[in-house]
Tab-separated table of C-alpha atoms in Angstrom:
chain	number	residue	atom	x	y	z
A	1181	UNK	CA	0.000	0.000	0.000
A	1182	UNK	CA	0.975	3.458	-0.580
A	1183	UNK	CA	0.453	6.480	0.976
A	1184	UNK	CA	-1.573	8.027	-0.966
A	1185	UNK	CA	-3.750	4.712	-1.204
A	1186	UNK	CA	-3.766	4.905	2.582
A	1187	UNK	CA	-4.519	8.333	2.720
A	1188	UNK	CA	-7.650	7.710	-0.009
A	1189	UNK	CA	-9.275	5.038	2.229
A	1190	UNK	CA	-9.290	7.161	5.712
A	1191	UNK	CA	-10.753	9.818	3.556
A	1192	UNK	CA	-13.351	7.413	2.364
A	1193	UNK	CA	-13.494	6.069	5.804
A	1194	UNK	CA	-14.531	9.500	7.310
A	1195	UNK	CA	-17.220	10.270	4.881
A	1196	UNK	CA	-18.442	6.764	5.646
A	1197	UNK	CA	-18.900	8.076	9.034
A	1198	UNK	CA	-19.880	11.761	8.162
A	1199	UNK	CA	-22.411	10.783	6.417
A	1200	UNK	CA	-24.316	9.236	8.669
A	1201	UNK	CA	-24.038	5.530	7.312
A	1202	UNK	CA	-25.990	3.075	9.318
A	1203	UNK	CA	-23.013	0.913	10.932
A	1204	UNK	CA	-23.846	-1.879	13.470
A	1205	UNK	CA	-21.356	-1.661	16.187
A	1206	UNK	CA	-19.110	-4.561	14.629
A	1207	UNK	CA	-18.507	-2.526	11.625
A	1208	UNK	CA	-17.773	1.071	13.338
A	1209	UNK	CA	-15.362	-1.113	15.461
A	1210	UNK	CA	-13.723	-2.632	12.365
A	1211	UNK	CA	-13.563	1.130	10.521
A	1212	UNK	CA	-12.313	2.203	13.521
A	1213	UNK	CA	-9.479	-0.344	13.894
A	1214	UNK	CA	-8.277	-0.058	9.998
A	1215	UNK	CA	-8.464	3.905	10.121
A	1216	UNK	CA	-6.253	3.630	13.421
A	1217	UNK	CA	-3.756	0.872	11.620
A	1218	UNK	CA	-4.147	3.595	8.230
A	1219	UNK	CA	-2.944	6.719	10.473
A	1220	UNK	CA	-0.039	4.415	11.674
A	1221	UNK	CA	1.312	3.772	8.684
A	1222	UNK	CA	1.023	7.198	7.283
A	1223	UNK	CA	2.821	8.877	10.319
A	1224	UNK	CA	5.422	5.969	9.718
A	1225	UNK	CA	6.102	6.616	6.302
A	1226	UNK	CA	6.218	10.551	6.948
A	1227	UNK	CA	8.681	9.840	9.726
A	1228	UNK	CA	11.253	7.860	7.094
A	1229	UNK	CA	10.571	10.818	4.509
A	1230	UNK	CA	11.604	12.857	6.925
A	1231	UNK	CA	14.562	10.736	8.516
A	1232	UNK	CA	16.017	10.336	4.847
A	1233	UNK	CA	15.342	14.252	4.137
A	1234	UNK	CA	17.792	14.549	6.792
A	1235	UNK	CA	20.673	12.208	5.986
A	1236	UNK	CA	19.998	13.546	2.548
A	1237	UNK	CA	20.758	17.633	3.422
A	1238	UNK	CA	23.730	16.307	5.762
């Protein structure tokens, strides 16, 4: 996965929600769980961007 495929599905994730969709619990929990897992890899592939940003300007 990318991020920018990651970052498509929590969009599509949140207007899920926004929208009002009728979610049994089971389902919120599971969009819940794969946005949290989404946001985890994004801030971990932002974090090597930025780690190789650095070794790259020293």
């Amino acid at each position: 996965m990318t991020y920018d495929e990651a970052i498509k599905r929590l969009e599509e994730i949140v207007q899920s929600m926004e929208e009002g969709e009728a979610l049994g619990i089971d389902e919120y929990k599971q969009k819940a769980k794969e946005a949290k897992q989404l946001i985890k890899f994004c801030q971990q592939q932002l974090t090597g961007l930025e780690t190789e940003m650095k070794e790259a300007l020293q």
